[in-house]
Amino acid sequence: MLSANLTQLLNQQIGLELYSVNLYRQMAAWCDHEALVGCAAFLEAHAEEENGHYARIFRYVRETGAKAVIPALPAPPTQWQDVAAVFAATLEHEQTITRSINAIVKAAYAENDFATVGFLQWFTNEQHEEEHLFRTVLDKARIIGTEGKSLYWLDKEIGKLAKGAAAN
Ligand SMILES: [Fe+2]
Ligand SMILES: [Fe+2]
């Protein structure tokens, strides 16, 4: 059984993962609007991954006998200055998620809830991978550039990162 504190923290994380789904999907819509189809495919695929994260935590809370709750979500931004700003925002967002996961791991340790510590191990590994992925995307933007024809090639490169999407 989850403590009230861990239930609240995990439900809060459910909200953060759902917000991530909406944020990345909204970013995909912005990219589509800017004719950046590769970036849009990448972000759409990533929104799907976040949906998997949400479902994973939701299921875990239910399995413990605690009540999983879907919280009200703030609307994501709809406008970014350019594609570099989009990807700077993704890395920043993932860093926020990492801090949040770490705080829950810490709370689970403090309560000797080792099942929850074990459950969250997957998320700590995932956050390491996600921060690496978005850092790689930002590096590509810096090296290839985001002006004129560079933007075309950057979009193609990022499209290649979209899992399961025929973006190139
Ligand atoms: Fe996530
Ligand atoms: Fe993520």
PDB file of C-alpha atoms and ligand atoms in Angstrom:
ATOM      1  CA  MET A   1       0.000   0.000   0.000  1.00  0.00           C
ATOM      2  CA  LEU A   2       1.298   3.419  -0.892  1.00  0.00           C
ATOM      3  CA  SER A   3       1.504   6.087   1.787  1.00  0.00           C
ATOM      4  CA  ALA A   4      -0.675   9.177   1.350  1.00  0.00           C
ATOM      5  CA  ASN A   5       2.480  11.185   0.669  1.00  0.00           C
ATOM      6  CA  LEU A   6       3.752   8.874  -2.104  1.00  0.00           C
ATOM      7  CA  THR A   7       0.255   8.587  -3.578  1.00  0.00           C
ATOM      8  CA  GLN A   8       0.107  12.355  -3.815  1.00  0.00           C
ATOM      9  CA  LEU A   9       3.610  12.582  -5.336  1.00  0.00           C
ATOM     10  CA  LEU A  10       2.920   9.858  -7.902  1.00  0.00           C
ATOM     11  CA  ASN A  11      -0.427  11.417  -8.841  1.00  0.00           C
ATOM     12  CA  GLN A  12       1.406  14.700  -9.308  1.00  0.00           C
ATOM     13  CA  GLN A  13       3.867  12.861 -11.586  1.00  0.00           C
ATOM     14  CA  ILE A  14       0.923  11.451 -13.562  1.00  0.00           C
ATOM     15  CA  GLY A  15      -0.074  15.071 -14.203  1.00  0.00           C
ATOM     16  CA  LEU A  16       3.472  15.978 -15.263  1.00  0.00           C
ATOM     17  CA  GLU A  17       3.679  13.068 -17.728  1.00  0.00           C
ATOM     18  CA  LEU A  18       0.291  13.978 -19.191  1.00  0.00           C
ATOM     19  CA  TYR A  19       1.408  17.580 -19.470  1.00  0.00           C
ATOM     20  CA  SER A  20       4.486  16.303 -21.346  1.00  0.00           C
ATOM     21  CA  VAL A  21       2.202  14.503 -23.819  1.00  0.00           C
ATOM     22  CA  ASN A  22       0.320  17.751 -24.468  1.00  0.00           C
ATOM     23  CA  LEU A  23       3.444  19.922 -24.554  1.00  0.00           C
ATOM     24  CA  TYR A  24       5.227  17.748 -27.149  1.00  0.00           C
ATOM     25  CA  ARG A  25       2.077  17.341 -29.205  1.00  0.00           C
ATOM     26  CA  GLN A  26       1.561  21.124 -29.175  1.00  0.00           C
ATOM     27  CA  MET A  27       5.189  21.590 -30.220  1.00  0.00           C
ATOM     28  CA  ALA A  28       4.582  19.100 -33.068  1.00  0.00           C
ATOM     29  CA  ALA A  29       1.635  21.226 -34.202  1.00  0.00           C
ATOM     30  CA  TRP A  30       3.817  24.365 -34.129  1.00  0.00           C
ATOM     31  CA  CYS A  31       6.489  22.575 -36.213  1.00  0.00           C
ATOM     32  CA  ASP A  32       3.895  21.390 -38.735  1.00  0.00           C
ATOM     33  CA  HIS A  33       2.649  24.950 -39.008  1.00  0.00           C
ATOM     34  CA  GLU A  34       6.231  26.039 -39.784  1.00  0.00           C
ATOM     35  CA  ALA A  35       6.524  23.232 -42.402  1.00  0.00           C
ATOM     36  CA  LEU A  36       9.075  21.388 -40.231  1.00  0.00           C
ATOM     37  CA  VAL A  37       7.683  17.923 -40.850  1.00  0.00           C
ATOM     38  CA  GLY A  38      10.720  16.025 -39.495  1.00  0.00           C
ATOM     39  CA  CYS A  39      10.658  17.890 -36.187  1.00  0.00           C
ATOM     40  CA  ALA A  40       6.885  17.408 -36.013  1.00  0.00           C
ATOM     41  CA  ALA A  41       7.234  13.630 -36.518  1.00  0.00           C
ATOM     42  CA  PHE A  42       9.945  13.440 -33.863  1.00  0.00           C
ATOM     43  CA  LEU A  43       7.895  15.385 -31.316  1.00  0.00           C
ATOM     44  CA  GLU A  44       4.723  13.459 -32.095  1.00  0.00           C
ATOM     45  CA  ALA A  45       6.574  10.160 -31.554  1.00  0.00           C
ATOM     46  CA  HIS A  46       7.918  11.527 -28.302  1.00  0.00           C
ATOM     47  CA  ALA A  47       4.436  12.559 -27.155  1.00  0.00           C
ATOM     48  CA  GLU A  48       3.458   8.899 -27.594  1.00  0.00           C
ATOM     49  CA  GLU A  49       6.366   7.843 -25.369  1.00  0.00           C
ATOM     50  CA  GLU A  50       5.217  10.251 -22.676  1.00  0.00           C
ATOM     51  CA  ASN A  51       1.788   8.693 -22.899  1.00  0.00           C
ATOM     52  CA  GLY A  52       3.463   5.378 -22.060  1.00  0.00           C
ATOM     53  CA  HIS A  53       5.102   6.977 -19.002  1.00  0.00           C
ATOM     54  CA  TYR A  54       1.769   8.290 -17.816  1.00  0.00           C
ATOM     55  CA  ALA A  55       0.121   4.867 -18.239  1.00  0.00           C
ATOM     56  CA  ARG A  56       2.964   3.113 -16.402  1.00  0.00           C
ATOM     57  CA  ILE A  57       2.614   5.270 -13.263  1.00  0.00           C
ATOM     58  CA  PHE A  58      -1.166   5.237 -13.401  1.00  0.00           C
ATOM     59  CA  ARG A  59      -1.142   1.419 -13.458  1.00  0.00           C
ATOM     60  CA  TYR A  60       1.400   1.206 -10.634  1.00  0.00           C
ATOM     61  CA  VAL A  61      -0.655   3.428  -8.302  1.00  0.00           C
ATOM     62  CA  ARG A  62      -3.763   1.366  -9.043  1.00  0.00           C
ATOM     63  CA  GLU A  63      -1.913  -1.908  -8.424  1.00  0.00           C
ATOM     64  CA  THR A  64      -0.895  -0.781  -4.934  1.00  0.00           C
ATOM     65  CA  GLY A  65      -4.522  -0.310  -3.952  1.00  0.00           C
ATOM     66  CA  ALA A  66      -4.181   3.474  -3.783  1.00  0.00           C
ATOM     67  CA  LYS A  67      -6.351   5.719  -5.934  1.00  0.00           C
ATOM     68  CA  ALA A  68      -4.798   7.035  -9.132  1.00  0.00           C
ATOM     69  CA  VAL A  69      -6.108  10.473 -10.013  1.00  0.00           C
ATOM     70  CA  ILE A  70      -5.866  12.438 -13.258  1.00  0.00           C
ATOM     71  CA  PRO A  71      -5.347  16.063 -12.232  1.00  0.00           C
ATOM     72  CA  ALA A  72      -6.426  19.201 -14.084  1.00  0.00           C
ATOM     73  CA  LEU A  73      -3.666  20.228 -16.469  1.00  0.00           C
ATOM     74  CA  PRO A  74      -2.395  23.681 -17.452  1.00  0.00           C
ATOM     75  CA  ALA A  75      -2.478  24.386 -21.182  1.00  0.00           C
ATOM     76  CA  PRO A  76       0.954  24.168 -22.831  1.00  0.00           C
ATOM     77  CA  PRO A  77       2.417  27.194 -24.662  1.00  0.00           C
ATOM     78  CA  THR A  78       1.428  27.420 -28.319  1.00  0.00           C
ATOM     79  CA  GLN A  79       4.101  29.745 -29.640  1.00  0.00           C
ATOM     80  CA  TRP A  80       7.908  29.596 -29.815  1.00  0.00           C
ATOM     81  CA  GLN A  81      10.356  32.035 -31.310  1.00  0.00           C
ATOM     82  CA  ASP A  82      12.057  29.433 -33.494  1.00  0.00           C
ATOM     83  CA  VAL A  83      12.915  25.747 -33.608  1.00  0.00           C
ATOM     84  CA  ALA A  84      15.970  26.245 -31.393  1.00  0.00           C
ATOM     85  CA  ALA A  85      13.644  27.707 -28.735  1.00  0.00           C
ATOM     86  CA  VAL A  86      11.401  24.642 -29.054  1.00  0.00           C
ATOM     87  CA  PHE A  87      14.262  22.254 -28.381  1.00  0.00           C
ATOM     88  CA  ALA A  88      15.765  24.401 -25.631  1.00  0.00           C
ATOM     89  CA  ALA A  89      12.333  24.167 -23.970  1.00  0.00           C
ATOM     90  CA  THR A  90      12.253  20.364 -24.374  1.00  0.00           C
ATOM     91  CA  LEU A  91      15.586  19.920 -22.572  1.00  0.00           C
ATOM     92  CA  GLU A  92      14.528  22.301 -19.824  1.00  0.00           C
ATOM     93  CA  HIS A  93      11.267  20.408 -19.433  1.00  0.00           C
ATOM     94  CA  GLU A  94      13.039  17.032 -19.209  1.00  0.00           C
ATOM     95  CA  GLN A  95      15.371  18.433 -16.547  1.00  0.00           C
ATOM     96  CA  THR A  96      12.300  19.460 -14.534  1.00  0.00           C
ATOM     97  CA  ILE A  97      10.905  15.933 -14.891  1.00  0.00           C
ATOM     98  CA  THR A  98      14.214  14.430 -13.734  1.00  0.00           C
ATOM     99  CA  ARG A  99      14.185  16.599 -10.600  1.00  0.00           C
ATOM    100  CA  SER A 100      10.616  15.554  -9.895  1.00  0.00           C
ATOM    101  CA  ILE A 101      11.391  11.817 -10.293  1.00  0.00           C
ATOM    102  CA  ASN A 102      14.457  12.182  -8.068  1.00  0.00           C
ATOM    103  CA  ALA A 103      12.350  13.847  -5.365  1.00  0.00           C
ATOM    104  CA  ILE A 104       9.905  10.930  -5.408  1.00  0.00           C
ATOM    105  CA  VAL A 105      12.745   8.377  -5.217  1.00  0.00           C
ATOM    106  CA  LYS A 106      14.097  10.272  -2.215  1.00  0.00           C
ATOM    107  CA  ALA A 107      10.680  10.246  -0.533  1.00  0.00           C
ATOM    108  CA  ALA A 108      10.257   6.514  -1.240  1.00  0.00           C
ATOM    109  CA  TYR A 109      13.657   5.790   0.351  1.00  0.00           C
ATOM    110  CA  ALA A 110      12.750   7.901   3.374  1.00  0.00           C
ATOM    111  CA  GLU A 111       9.630   5.771   3.852  1.00  0.00           C
ATOM    112  CA  ASN A 112      11.460   2.463   3.232  1.00  0.00           C
ATOM    113  CA  ASP A 113       9.083   1.859   0.312  1.00  0.00           C
ATOM    114  CA  PHE A 114      11.539  -0.205  -1.717  1.00  0.00           C
ATOM    115  CA  ALA A 115       8.905  -1.447  -4.156  1.00  0.00           C
ATOM    116  CA  THR A 116       8.342   2.148  -5.241  1.00  0.00           C
ATOM    117  CA  VAL A 117      12.101   2.791  -5.328  1.00  0.00           C
ATOM    118  CA  GLY A 118      12.404  -0.236  -7.645  1.00  0.00           C
ATOM    119  CA  PHE A 119       9.502   0.897  -9.788  1.00  0.00           C
ATOM    120  CA  LEU A 120      11.033   4.347 -10.207  1.00  0.00           C
ATOM    121  CA  GLN A 121      14.420   2.946 -11.245  1.00  0.00           C
ATOM    122  CA  TRP A 122      13.089   2.564 -14.799  1.00  0.00           C
ATOM    123  CA  PHE A 123      12.187   6.281 -14.801  1.00  0.00           C
ATOM    124  CA  THR A 124      15.590   7.425 -13.548  1.00  0.00           C
ATOM    125  CA  ASN A 125      17.233   5.484 -16.402  1.00  0.00           C
ATOM    126  CA  GLU A 126      14.687   6.847 -18.862  1.00  0.00           C
ATOM    127  CA  GLN A 127      15.353  10.442 -17.761  1.00  0.00           C
ATOM    128  CA  HIS A 128      19.073   9.935 -18.317  1.00  0.00           C
ATOM    129  CA  GLU A 129      18.297   8.777 -21.871  1.00  0.00           C
ATOM    130  CA  GLU A 130      15.825  11.568 -22.543  1.00  0.00           C
ATOM    131  CA  GLU A 131      18.146  14.330 -21.384  1.00  0.00           C
ATOM    132  CA  HIS A 132      20.846  12.811 -23.592  1.00  0.00           C
ATOM    133  CA  LEU A 133      18.463  12.640 -26.562  1.00  0.00           C
ATOM    134  CA  PHE A 134      17.331  16.259 -26.282  1.00  0.00           C
ATOM    135  CA  ARG A 135      20.890  17.434 -25.725  1.00  0.00           C
ATOM    136  CA  THR A 136      21.805  15.627 -28.966  1.00  0.00           C
ATOM    137  CA  VAL A 137      18.987  17.427 -30.781  1.00  0.00           C
ATOM    138  CA  LEU A 138      20.195  20.796 -29.476  1.00  0.00           C
ATOM    139  CA  ASP A 139      23.750  19.943 -30.585  1.00  0.00           C
ATOM    140  CA  LYS A 140      22.455  19.161 -34.071  1.00  0.00           C
ATOM    141  CA  ALA A 141      20.640  22.513 -34.177  1.00  0.00           C
ATOM    142  CA  ARG A 142      23.834  24.282 -33.113  1.00  0.00           C
ATOM    143  CA  ILE A 143      26.081  22.464 -35.612  1.00  0.00           C
ATOM    144  CA  ILE A 144      23.763  22.421 -38.642  1.00  0.00           C
ATOM    145  CA  GLY A 145      22.171  25.809 -37.923  1.00  0.00           C
ATOM    146  CA  THR A 146      18.574  27.005 -38.028  1.00  0.00           C
ATOM    147  CA  GLU A 147      18.744  29.686 -40.730  1.00  0.00           C
ATOM    148  CA  GLY A 148      17.809  29.438 -44.409  1.00  0.00           C
ATOM    149  CA  LYS A 149      18.645  26.107 -46.061  1.00  0.00           C
ATOM    150  CA  SER A 150      20.265  24.783 -42.882  1.00  0.00           C
ATOM    151  CA  LEU A 151      16.795  24.550 -41.420  1.00  0.00           C
ATOM    152  CA  TYR A 152      15.786  22.149 -44.191  1.00  0.00           C
ATOM    153  CA  TRP A 153      18.696  19.821 -43.377  1.00  0.00           C
ATOM    154  CA  LEU A 154      18.190  20.129 -39.650  1.00  0.00           C
ATOM    155  CA  ASP A 155      14.551  19.168 -40.045  1.00  0.00           C
ATOM    156  CA  LYS A 156      15.557  16.121 -42.093  1.00  0.00           C
ATOM    157  CA  GLU A 157      18.121  15.058 -39.463  1.00  0.00           C
ATOM    158  CA  ILE A 158      15.688  15.391 -36.580  1.00  0.00           C
ATOM    159  CA  GLY A 159      13.044  13.542 -38.577  1.00  0.00           C
ATOM    160  CA  LYS A 160      15.429  10.558 -38.650  1.00  0.00           C
ATOM    161  CA  LEU A 161      15.183  10.398 -34.857  1.00  0.00           C
ATOM    162  CA  ALA A 162      11.427   9.852 -34.975  1.00  0.00           C
ATOM    163  CA  LYS A 163      10.897   6.234 -34.021  1.00  0.00           C
ATOM    164  CA  GLY A 164       8.645   4.381 -36.405  1.00  0.00           C
ATOM    165  CA  ALA A 165       8.001   7.480 -38.487  1.00  0.00           C
ATOM    166  CA  ALA A 166       8.955   7.592 -42.172  1.00  0.00           C
ATOM    167  CA  ALA A 167      10.172  11.168 -41.915  1.00  0.00           C
ATOM    168  CA  ASN A 168      12.955  10.988 -44.477  1.00  0.00           C
TER     169      ASN A 168
HETATM  170 FE    FE B   1       8.194  11.144 -19.277  1.00  0.00          FE
HETATM  171 FE    FE B   2      10.287  12.750 -21.281  1.00  0.00          FE
END
